[in-house]
Coordinates of C-alpha atoms in Angstrom, one line a residue:
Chain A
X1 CA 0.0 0.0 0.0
X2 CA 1.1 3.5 -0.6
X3 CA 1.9 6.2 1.8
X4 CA -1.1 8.0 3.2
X5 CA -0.9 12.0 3.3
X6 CA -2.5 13.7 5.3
X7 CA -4.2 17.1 3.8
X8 CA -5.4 19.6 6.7
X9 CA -6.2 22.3 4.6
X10 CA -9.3 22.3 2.5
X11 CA -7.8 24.4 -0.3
X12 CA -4.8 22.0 -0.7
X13 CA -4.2 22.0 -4.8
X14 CA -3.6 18.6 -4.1
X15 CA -7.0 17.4 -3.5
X16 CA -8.6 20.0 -5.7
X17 CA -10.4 18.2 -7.9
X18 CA -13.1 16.9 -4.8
X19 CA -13.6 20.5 -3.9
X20 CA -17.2 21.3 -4.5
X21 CA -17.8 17.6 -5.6
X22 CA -21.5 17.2 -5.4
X23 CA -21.7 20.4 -7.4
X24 CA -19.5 19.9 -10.3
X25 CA -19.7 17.9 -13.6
X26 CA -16.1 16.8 -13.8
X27 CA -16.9 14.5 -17.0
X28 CA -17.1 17.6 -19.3
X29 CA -14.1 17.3 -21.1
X30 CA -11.5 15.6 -19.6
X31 CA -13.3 12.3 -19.1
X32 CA -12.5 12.9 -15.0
X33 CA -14.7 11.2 -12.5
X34 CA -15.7 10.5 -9.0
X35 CA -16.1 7.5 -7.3
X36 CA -17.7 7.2 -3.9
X37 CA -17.8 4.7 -1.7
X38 CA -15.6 1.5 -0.4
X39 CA -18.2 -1.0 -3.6
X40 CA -17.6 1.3 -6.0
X41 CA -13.5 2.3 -5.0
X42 CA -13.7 -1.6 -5.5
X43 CA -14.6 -1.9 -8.9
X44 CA -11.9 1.1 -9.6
X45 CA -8.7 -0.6 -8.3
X46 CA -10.4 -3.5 -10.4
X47 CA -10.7 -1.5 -13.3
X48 CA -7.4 0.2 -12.7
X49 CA -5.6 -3.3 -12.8
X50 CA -6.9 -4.6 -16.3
X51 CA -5.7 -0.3 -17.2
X52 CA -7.2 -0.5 -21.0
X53 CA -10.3 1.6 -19.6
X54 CA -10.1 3.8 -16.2
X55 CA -6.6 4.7 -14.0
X56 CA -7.2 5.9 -10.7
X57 CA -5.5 9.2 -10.1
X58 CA -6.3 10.0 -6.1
X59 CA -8.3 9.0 -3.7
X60 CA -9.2 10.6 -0.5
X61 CA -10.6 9.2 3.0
X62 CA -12.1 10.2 5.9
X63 CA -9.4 9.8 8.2
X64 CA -10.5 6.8 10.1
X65 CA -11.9 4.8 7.3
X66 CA -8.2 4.2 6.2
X67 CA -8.3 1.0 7.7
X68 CA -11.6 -0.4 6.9
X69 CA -10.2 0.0 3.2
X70 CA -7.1 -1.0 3.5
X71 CA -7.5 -4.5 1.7
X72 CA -9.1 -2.3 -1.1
X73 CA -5.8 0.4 -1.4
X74 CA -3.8 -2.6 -1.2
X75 CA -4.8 -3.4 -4.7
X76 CA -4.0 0.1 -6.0
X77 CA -0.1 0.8 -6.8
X78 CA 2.1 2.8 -5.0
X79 CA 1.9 5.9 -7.7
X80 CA -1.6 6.2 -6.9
X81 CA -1.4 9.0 -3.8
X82 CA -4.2 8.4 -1.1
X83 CA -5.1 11.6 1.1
X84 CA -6.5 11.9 4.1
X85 CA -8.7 14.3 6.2
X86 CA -10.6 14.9 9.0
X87 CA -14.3 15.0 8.7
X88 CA -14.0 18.5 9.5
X89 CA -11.6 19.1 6.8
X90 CA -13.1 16.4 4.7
X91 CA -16.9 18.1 4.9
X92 CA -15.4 21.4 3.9
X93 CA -13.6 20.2 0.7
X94 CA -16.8 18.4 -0.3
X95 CA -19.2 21.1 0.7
X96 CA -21.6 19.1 2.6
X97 CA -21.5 16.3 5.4
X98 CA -20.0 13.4 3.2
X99 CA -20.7 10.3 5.6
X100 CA -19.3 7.5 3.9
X101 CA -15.9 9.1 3.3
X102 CA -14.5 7.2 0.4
X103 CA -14.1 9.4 -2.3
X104 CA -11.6 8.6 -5.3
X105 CA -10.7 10.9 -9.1
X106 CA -10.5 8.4 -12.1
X107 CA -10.0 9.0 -15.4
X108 CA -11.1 7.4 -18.3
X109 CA -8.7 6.5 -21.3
X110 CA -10.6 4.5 -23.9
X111 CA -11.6 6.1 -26.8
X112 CA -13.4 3.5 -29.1
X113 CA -15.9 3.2 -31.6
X114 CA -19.1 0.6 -31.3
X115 CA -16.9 -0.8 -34.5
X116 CA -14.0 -1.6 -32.2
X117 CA -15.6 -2.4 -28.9
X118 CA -18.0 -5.0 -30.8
X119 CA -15.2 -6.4 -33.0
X120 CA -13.7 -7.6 -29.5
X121 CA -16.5 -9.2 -27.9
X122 CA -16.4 -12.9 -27.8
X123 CA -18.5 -15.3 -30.7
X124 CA -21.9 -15.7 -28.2
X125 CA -22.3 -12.2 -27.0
X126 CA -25.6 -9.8 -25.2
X127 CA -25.0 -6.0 -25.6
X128 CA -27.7 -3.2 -24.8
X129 CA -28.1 -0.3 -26.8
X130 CA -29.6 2.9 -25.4
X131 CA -30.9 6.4 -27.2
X132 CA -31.4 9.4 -25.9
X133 CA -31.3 8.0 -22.2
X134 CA -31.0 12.0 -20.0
X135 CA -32.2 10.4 -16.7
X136 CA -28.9 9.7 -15.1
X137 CA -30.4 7.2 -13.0
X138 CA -32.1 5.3 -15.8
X139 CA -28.2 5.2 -17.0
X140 CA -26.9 3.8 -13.5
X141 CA -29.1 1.4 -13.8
X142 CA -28.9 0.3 -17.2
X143 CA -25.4 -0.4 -16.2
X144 CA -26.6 -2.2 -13.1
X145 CA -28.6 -4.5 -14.9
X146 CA -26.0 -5.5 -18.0
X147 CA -23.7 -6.3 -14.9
X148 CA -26.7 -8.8 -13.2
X149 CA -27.5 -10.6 -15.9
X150 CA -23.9 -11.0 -17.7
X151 CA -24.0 -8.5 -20.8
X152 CA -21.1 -7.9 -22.7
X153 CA -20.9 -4.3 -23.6
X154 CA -23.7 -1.5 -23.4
X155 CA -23.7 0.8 -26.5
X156 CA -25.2 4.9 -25.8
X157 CA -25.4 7.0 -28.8
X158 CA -23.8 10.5 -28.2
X159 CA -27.3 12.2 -26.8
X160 CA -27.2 10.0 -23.7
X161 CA -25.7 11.2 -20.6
X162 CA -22.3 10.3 -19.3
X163 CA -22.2 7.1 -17.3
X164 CA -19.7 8.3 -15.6
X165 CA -21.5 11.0 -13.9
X166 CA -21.5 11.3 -10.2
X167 CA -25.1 10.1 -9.9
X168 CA -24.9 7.9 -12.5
X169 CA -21.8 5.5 -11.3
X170 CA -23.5 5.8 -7.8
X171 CA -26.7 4.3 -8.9
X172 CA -24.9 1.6 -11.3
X173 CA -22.9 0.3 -7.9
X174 CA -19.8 1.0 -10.0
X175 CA -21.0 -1.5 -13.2
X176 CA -19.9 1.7 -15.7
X177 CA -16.5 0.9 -14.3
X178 CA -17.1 -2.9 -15.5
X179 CA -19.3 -3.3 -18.1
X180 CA -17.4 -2.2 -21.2
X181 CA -19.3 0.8 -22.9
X182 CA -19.1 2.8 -26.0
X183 CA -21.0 7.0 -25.9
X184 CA -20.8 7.8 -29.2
X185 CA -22.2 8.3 -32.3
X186 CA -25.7 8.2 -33.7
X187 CA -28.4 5.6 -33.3
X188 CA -27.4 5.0 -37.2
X189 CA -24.0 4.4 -36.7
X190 CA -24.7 1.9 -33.8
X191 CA -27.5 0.1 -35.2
X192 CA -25.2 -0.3 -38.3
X193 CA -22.3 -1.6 -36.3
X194 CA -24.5 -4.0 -34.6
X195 CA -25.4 -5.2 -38.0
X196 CA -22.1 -5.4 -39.7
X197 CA -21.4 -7.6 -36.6
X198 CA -24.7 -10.0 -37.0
X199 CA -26.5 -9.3 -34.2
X200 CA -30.0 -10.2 -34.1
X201 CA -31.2 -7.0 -32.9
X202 CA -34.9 -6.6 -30.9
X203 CA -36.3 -2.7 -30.0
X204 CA -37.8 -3.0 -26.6
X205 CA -41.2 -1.2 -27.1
X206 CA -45.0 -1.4 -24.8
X207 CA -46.4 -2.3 -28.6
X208 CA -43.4 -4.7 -29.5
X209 CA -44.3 -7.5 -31.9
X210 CA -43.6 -10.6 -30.2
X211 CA -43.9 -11.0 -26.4
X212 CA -40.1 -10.7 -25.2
X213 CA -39.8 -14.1 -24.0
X214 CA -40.8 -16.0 -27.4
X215 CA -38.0 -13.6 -28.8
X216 CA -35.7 -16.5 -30.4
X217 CA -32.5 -17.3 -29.2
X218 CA -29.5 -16.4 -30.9
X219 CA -25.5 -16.2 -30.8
X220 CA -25.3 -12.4 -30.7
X221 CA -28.6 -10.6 -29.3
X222 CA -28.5 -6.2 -29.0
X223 CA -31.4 -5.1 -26.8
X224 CA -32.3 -1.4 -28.1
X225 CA -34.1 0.8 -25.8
X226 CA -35.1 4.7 -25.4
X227 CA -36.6 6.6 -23.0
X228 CA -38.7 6.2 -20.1
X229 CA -42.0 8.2 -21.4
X230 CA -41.5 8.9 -25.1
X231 CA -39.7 5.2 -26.5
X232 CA -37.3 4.6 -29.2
X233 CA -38.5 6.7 -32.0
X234 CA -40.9 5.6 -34.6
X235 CA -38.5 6.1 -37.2
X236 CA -36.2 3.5 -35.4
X237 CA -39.0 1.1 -34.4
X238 CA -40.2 0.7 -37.9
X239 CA -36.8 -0.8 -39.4
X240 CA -36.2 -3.1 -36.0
X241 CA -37.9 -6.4 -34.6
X242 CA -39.5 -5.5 -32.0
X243 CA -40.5 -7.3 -28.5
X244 CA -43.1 -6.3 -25.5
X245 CA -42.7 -7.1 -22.1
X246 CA -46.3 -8.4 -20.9
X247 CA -48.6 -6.5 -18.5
X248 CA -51.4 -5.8 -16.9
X249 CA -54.2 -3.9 -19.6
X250 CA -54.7 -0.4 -18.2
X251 CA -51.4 2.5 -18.8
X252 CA -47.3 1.1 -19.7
X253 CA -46.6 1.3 -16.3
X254 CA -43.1 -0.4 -15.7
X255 CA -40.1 2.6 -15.2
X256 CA -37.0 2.2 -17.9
X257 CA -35.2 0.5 -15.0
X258 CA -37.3 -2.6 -14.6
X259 CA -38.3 -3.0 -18.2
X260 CA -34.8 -3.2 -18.9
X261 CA -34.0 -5.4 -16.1
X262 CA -36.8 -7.6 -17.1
X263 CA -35.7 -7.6 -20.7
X264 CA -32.0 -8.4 -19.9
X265 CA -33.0 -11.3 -18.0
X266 CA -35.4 -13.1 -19.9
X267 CA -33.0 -12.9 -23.3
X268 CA -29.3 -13.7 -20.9
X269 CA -31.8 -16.9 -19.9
X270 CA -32.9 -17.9 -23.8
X271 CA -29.4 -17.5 -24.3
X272 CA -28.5 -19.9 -21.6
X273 CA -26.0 -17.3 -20.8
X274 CA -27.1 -17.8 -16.9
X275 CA -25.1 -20.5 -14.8
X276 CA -28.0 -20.6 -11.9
X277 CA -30.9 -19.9 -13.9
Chain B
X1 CA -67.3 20.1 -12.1
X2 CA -67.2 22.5 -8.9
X3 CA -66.9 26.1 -8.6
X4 CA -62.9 27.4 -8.9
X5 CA -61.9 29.3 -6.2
X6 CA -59.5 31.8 -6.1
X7 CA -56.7 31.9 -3.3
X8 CA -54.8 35.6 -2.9
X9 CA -53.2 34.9 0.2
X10 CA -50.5 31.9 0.8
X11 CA -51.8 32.2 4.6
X12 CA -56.0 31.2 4.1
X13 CA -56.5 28.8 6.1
X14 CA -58.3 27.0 3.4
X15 CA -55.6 25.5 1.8
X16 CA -53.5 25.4 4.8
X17 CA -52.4 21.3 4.7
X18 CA -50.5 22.4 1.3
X19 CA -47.7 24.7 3.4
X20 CA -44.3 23.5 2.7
X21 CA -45.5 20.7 1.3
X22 CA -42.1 19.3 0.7
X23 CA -41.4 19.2 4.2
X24 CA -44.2 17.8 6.0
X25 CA -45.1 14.6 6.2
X26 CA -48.8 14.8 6.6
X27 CA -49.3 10.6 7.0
X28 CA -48.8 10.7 10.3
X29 CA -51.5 10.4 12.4
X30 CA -54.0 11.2 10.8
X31 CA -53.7 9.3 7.5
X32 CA -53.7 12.5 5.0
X33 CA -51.7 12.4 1.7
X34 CA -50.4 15.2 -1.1
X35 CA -51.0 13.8 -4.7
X36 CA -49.4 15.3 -7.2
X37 CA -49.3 15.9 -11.2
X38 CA -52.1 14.7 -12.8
X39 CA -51.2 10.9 -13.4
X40 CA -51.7 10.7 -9.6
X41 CA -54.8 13.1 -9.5
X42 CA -56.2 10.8 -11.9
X43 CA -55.9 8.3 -9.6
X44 CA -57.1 9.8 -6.8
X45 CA -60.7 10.8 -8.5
X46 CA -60.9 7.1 -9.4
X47 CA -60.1 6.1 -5.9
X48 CA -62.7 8.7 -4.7
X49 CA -65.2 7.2 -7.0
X50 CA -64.5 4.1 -5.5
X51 CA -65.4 5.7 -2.2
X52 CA -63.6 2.5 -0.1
X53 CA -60.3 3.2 0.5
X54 CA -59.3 7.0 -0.3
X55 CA -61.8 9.9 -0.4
X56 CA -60.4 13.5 -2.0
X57 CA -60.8 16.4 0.3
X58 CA -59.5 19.5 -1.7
X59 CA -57.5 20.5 -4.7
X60 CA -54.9 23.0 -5.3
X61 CA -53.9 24.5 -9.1
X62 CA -51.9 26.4 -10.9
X63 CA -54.5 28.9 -12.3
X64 CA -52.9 28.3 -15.7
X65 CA -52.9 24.1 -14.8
X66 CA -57.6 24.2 -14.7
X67 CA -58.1 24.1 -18.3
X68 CA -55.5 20.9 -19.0
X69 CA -57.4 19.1 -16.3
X70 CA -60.5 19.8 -16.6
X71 CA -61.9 16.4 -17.5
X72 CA -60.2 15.0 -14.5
X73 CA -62.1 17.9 -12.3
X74 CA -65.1 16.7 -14.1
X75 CA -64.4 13.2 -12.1
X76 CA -64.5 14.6 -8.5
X77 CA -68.3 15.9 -7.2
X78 CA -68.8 19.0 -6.8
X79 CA -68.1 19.1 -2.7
X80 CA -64.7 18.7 -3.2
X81 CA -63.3 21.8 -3.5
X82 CA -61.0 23.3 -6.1
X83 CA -58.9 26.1 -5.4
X84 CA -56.8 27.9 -7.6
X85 CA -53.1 30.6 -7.5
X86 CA -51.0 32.4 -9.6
X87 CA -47.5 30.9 -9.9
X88 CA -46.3 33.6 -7.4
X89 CA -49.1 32.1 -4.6
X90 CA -48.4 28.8 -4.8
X91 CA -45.0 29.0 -4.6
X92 CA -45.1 30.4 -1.6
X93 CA -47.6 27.9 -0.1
X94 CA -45.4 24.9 -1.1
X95 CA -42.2 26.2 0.0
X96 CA -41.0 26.0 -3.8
X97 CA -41.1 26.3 -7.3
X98 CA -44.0 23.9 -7.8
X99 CA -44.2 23.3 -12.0
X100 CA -46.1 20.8 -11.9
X101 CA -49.0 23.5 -10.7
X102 CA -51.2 20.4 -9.7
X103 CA -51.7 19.1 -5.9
X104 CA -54.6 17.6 -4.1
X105 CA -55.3 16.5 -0.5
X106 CA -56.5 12.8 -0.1
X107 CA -57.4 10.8 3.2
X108 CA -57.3 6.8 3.8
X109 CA -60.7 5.9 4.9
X110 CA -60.2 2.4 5.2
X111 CA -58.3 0.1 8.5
X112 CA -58.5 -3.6 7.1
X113 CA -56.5 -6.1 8.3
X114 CA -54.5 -8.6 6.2
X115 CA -57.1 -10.9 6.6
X116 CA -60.3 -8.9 5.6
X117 CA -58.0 -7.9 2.5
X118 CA -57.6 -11.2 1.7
X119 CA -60.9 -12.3 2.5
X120 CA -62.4 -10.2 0.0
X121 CA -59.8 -11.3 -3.2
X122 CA -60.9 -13.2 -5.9
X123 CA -60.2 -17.2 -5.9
X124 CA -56.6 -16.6 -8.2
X125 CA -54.4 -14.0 -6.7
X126 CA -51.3 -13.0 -6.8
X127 CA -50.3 -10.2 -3.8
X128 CA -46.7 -9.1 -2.7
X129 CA -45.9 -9.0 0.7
X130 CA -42.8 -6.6 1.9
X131 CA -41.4 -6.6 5.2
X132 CA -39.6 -3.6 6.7
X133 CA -39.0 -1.8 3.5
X134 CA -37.7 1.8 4.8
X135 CA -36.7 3.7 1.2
X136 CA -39.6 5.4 -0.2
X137 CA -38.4 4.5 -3.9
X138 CA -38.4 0.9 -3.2
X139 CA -42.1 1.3 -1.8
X140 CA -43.8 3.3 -4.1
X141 CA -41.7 0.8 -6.6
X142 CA -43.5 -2.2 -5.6
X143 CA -46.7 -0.7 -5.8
X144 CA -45.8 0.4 -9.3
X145 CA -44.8 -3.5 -10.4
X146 CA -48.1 -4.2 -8.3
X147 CA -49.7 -2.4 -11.0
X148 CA -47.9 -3.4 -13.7
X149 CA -48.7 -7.2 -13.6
X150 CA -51.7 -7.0 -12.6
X151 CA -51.3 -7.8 -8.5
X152 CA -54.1 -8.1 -6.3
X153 CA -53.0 -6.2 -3.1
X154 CA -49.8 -5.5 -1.4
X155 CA -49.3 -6.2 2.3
X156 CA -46.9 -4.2 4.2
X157 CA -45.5 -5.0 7.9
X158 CA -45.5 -2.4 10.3
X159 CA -42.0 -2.5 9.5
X160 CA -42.6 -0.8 6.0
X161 CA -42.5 2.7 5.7
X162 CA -46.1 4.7 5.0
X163 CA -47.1 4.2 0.8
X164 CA -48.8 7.7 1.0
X165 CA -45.6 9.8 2.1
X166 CA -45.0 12.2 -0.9
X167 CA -42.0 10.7 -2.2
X168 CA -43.9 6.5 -2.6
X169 CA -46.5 7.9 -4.1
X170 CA -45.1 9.6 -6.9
X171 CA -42.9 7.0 -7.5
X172 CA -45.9 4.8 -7.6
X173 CA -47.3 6.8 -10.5
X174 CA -50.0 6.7 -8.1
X175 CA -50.5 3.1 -8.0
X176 CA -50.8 3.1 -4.2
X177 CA -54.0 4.6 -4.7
X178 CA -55.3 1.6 -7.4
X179 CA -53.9 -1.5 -5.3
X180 CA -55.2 -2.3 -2.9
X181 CA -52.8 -2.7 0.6
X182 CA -53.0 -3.1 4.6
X183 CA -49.6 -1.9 6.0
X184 CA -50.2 -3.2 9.7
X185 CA -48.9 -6.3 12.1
X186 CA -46.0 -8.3 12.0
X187 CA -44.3 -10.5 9.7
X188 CA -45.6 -13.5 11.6
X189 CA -49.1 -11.6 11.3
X190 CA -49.4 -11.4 7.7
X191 CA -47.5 -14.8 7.0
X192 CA -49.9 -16.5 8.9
X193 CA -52.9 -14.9 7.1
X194 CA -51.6 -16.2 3.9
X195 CA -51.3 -19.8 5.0
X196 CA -54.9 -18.9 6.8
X197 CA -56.0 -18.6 2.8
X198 CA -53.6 -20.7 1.5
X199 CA -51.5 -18.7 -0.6
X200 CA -48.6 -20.3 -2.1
X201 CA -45.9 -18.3 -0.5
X202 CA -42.1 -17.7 -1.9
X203 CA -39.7 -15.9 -0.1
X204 CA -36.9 -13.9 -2.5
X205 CA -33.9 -14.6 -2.0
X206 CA -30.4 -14.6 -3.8
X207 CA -29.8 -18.1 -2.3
X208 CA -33.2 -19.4 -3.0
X209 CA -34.0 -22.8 -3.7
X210 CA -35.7 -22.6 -6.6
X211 CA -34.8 -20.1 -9.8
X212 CA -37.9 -17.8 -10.1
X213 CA -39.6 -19.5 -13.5
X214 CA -39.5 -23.0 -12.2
X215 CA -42.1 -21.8 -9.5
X216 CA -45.3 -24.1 -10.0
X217 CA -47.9 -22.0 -10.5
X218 CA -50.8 -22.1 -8.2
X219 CA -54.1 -20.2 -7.9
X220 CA -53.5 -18.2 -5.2
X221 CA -49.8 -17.1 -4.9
X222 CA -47.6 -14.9 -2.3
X223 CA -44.1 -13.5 -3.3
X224 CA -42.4 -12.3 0.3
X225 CA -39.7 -9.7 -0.1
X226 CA -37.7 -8.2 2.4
X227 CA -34.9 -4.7 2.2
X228 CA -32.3 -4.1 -0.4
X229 CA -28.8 -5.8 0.8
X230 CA -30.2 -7.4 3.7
X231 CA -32.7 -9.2 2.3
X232 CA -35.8 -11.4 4.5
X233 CA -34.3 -12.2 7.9
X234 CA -33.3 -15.9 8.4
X235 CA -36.0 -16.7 10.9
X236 CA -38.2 -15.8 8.0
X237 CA -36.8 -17.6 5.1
X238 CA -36.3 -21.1 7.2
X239 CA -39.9 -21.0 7.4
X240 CA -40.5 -20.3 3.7
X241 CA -40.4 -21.8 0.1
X242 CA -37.6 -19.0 -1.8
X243 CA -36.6 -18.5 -5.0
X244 CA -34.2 -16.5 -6.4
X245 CA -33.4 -14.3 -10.0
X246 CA -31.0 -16.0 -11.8
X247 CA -27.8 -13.6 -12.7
X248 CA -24.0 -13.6 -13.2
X249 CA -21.9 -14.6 -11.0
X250 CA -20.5 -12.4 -8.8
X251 CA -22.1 -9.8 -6.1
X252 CA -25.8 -10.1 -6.0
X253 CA -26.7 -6.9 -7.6
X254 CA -30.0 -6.0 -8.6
X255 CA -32.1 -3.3 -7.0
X256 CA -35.3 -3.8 -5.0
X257 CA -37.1 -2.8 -8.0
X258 CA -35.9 -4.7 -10.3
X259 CA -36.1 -7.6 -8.4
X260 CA -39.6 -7.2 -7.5
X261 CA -40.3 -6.6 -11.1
X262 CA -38.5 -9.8 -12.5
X263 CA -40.3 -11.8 -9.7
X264 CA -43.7 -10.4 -10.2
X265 CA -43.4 -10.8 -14.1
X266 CA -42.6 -14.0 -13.7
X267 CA -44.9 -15.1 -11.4
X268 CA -48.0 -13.2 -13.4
X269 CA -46.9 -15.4 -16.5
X270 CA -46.8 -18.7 -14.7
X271 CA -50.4 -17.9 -13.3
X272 CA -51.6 -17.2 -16.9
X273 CA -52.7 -13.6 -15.6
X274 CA -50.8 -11.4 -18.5
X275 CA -53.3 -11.2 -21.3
X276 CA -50.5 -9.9 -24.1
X277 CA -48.3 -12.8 -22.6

């Protein structure tokens, strides 16, 4: 494990990057982000390790949580300075009462195309592609799900928010650091990848063709989905296969979260992708 | 519809149960709830209709807000009464910038037991039972998958937090008003109810016995769930059938909502209850 440093001054340029950190969009730009919490500083030493996606820059603890992570730093190398504070200090750099006291800066250093990222992906593959997705909870938990049920990669076209938004990594239990993922683009350009590739790909719609578990099986399977409320556009519905998820008669009631949750795990299970199932 | 009347003063007493609305929590005690937008004031003059579980006592609008829901208005009787502000008002009754513009005041009317509710179901049923759920998401998110596949009540401990506060029922969509729920006794109280009118009940569980789909289905049916990361206490699941989601190995990761969802869809398709199954 590295050194610890101890920071007693809130305006420390060392640690400058948490200052304000509830407040500030650190993904604009320089692909920077927070991660908060001992589960999701977890999946960053993880992701830090394999190094073809996310480094860890910093991290910075609450001063007596040092040693409730320790196993965790221990995975970290030595380059990778850890700061600590009081909660004192710690509360003023953050700018509000920060009670779990795990805080870390990554930085992301991929830069492919659907193209590449789907070129890589093994023979028998599940990937979920998402339009248009602004709810950065809808996001998290996109990424949530494709970690539960085993996807491969999740594909956002470049009007989707970034994953790696506080919020959004929060509510994704650190799966953006895991799942592989691809924001760019236009729904064109991804659906054409997807195809280039031979997936069989299905649009998730409330007025889908076939029910979504008499969807066949098949070696590469893309799951497309849009927002909660308005869908995947019409324009994009009418040149995909489409499936429903089955309901009671009355409003679509289910929120993006579940439907995709449901959808991921009825098609990993046709797949046979799921060892307990 | 009713007469509209005009509020000039954020003080009248008349609409003195909407004062900073976001900070109150009007359930307790006396079993008053805030609806809000008009997805959940629909609901509410349906429940009203009803007349057996929730009656409307008042309405507040954005003056701009009565035209667009004016056929909903039409729903209420003419006793409930509607009152209407400019922007500048109703800000300052609610405590903030309210754009919604659309708020009513409902009250429970009815104090069943488990038993009496499940007296009163029909001879197939399906009803969720949640013990000592404390996150208003995860509530009003039950009640939402409730509605989705077509449940036949909810039962909540005394454990569970209140399905009216604010926060459930928005997430609900409002479904807390449409299915219908007891939230009273003990675990013990409402398992032995079930067995009383012998549900099939199934405990989820990560480590259940059975994967969710190879459930036999049965007319009457009970799915048990218990808080996000802990899960149904042992004491609880030695005495139960449990099944569990299938997903990838690793940490169990999916959120009480999804979950819920996966298990109710499931469930509701092994019963033969989804009609676009």
């Amino acid at each position: 494990m590295t050194n610890v440093i101890r920071i007693e001054d809130a305006d420390d340029p060392r640690i400058a990057e948490f200052v304000g950190v509830r407040e500030r969009d650190l993904t604009r730009g320089e692909g920077r982000f927070i991660a908060e919490g001992t589960v999701v500083l977890r999946m960053l030493a993880a992701a830090h390790d394999r190094g073809d996606q996310f480094l860890a820059e910093k991290i910075l603890l609450l001063e007596n949580r040092v040693e409730g992570v320790s196993e965790i730093l221990a995975q970290f190398p030595p380059e990778v300075p850890v700061y600590v504070a009081s909660s004192d200090v710690l509360d003023r750099i953050a700018g509000f009462h920060l009670h779990r006291g795990v805080l870390a800066l990554g930085r992301r250093v991929s830069a492919r195309t659907s193209s590449e990222l789907l070129a890589g992906l093994p023979q028998e593959a599940l990937v979920v592609a998402a339009f248009g997705i602004s709810n950065h909870d809808n996001i998290g938990s996109i990424f949530r799900n494709a970690a539960a049920f085993g996807a491969d990669a999740v594909l956002l076209d470049d009007a989707c928010c970034d994953p790696l938004y506080r919020k959004a990594l929060r509510v994704s239990v650190g799966a953006v650091l895991a799942v592989p993922y691809v924001r760019a683009g236009s729904m064109t350009d991804i659906l054409t990848a997807l195809s280039a590739q031979e997936y069989a790909i299905w649009g998730l719609s409330p007025g889908g063709e076939l029910e979504i578990s008499q969807v066949p099986g098949h070696p590469r399977m893309a799951l497309v989905t849009g927002t909660e409320g308005e869908g995947l556009p019409a324009s994009v519905l009418s040149v995909l296969q489409t499936a429903r998820i089955a309901q009671a008669p009355g409003l679509d009631s289910l929120n993006a979260a579940t439907a995709t949750g449901i959808a991921l795990y009825t098609i990993a299970r046709i797949q046979g992708r799921l060892k307990n199932a």
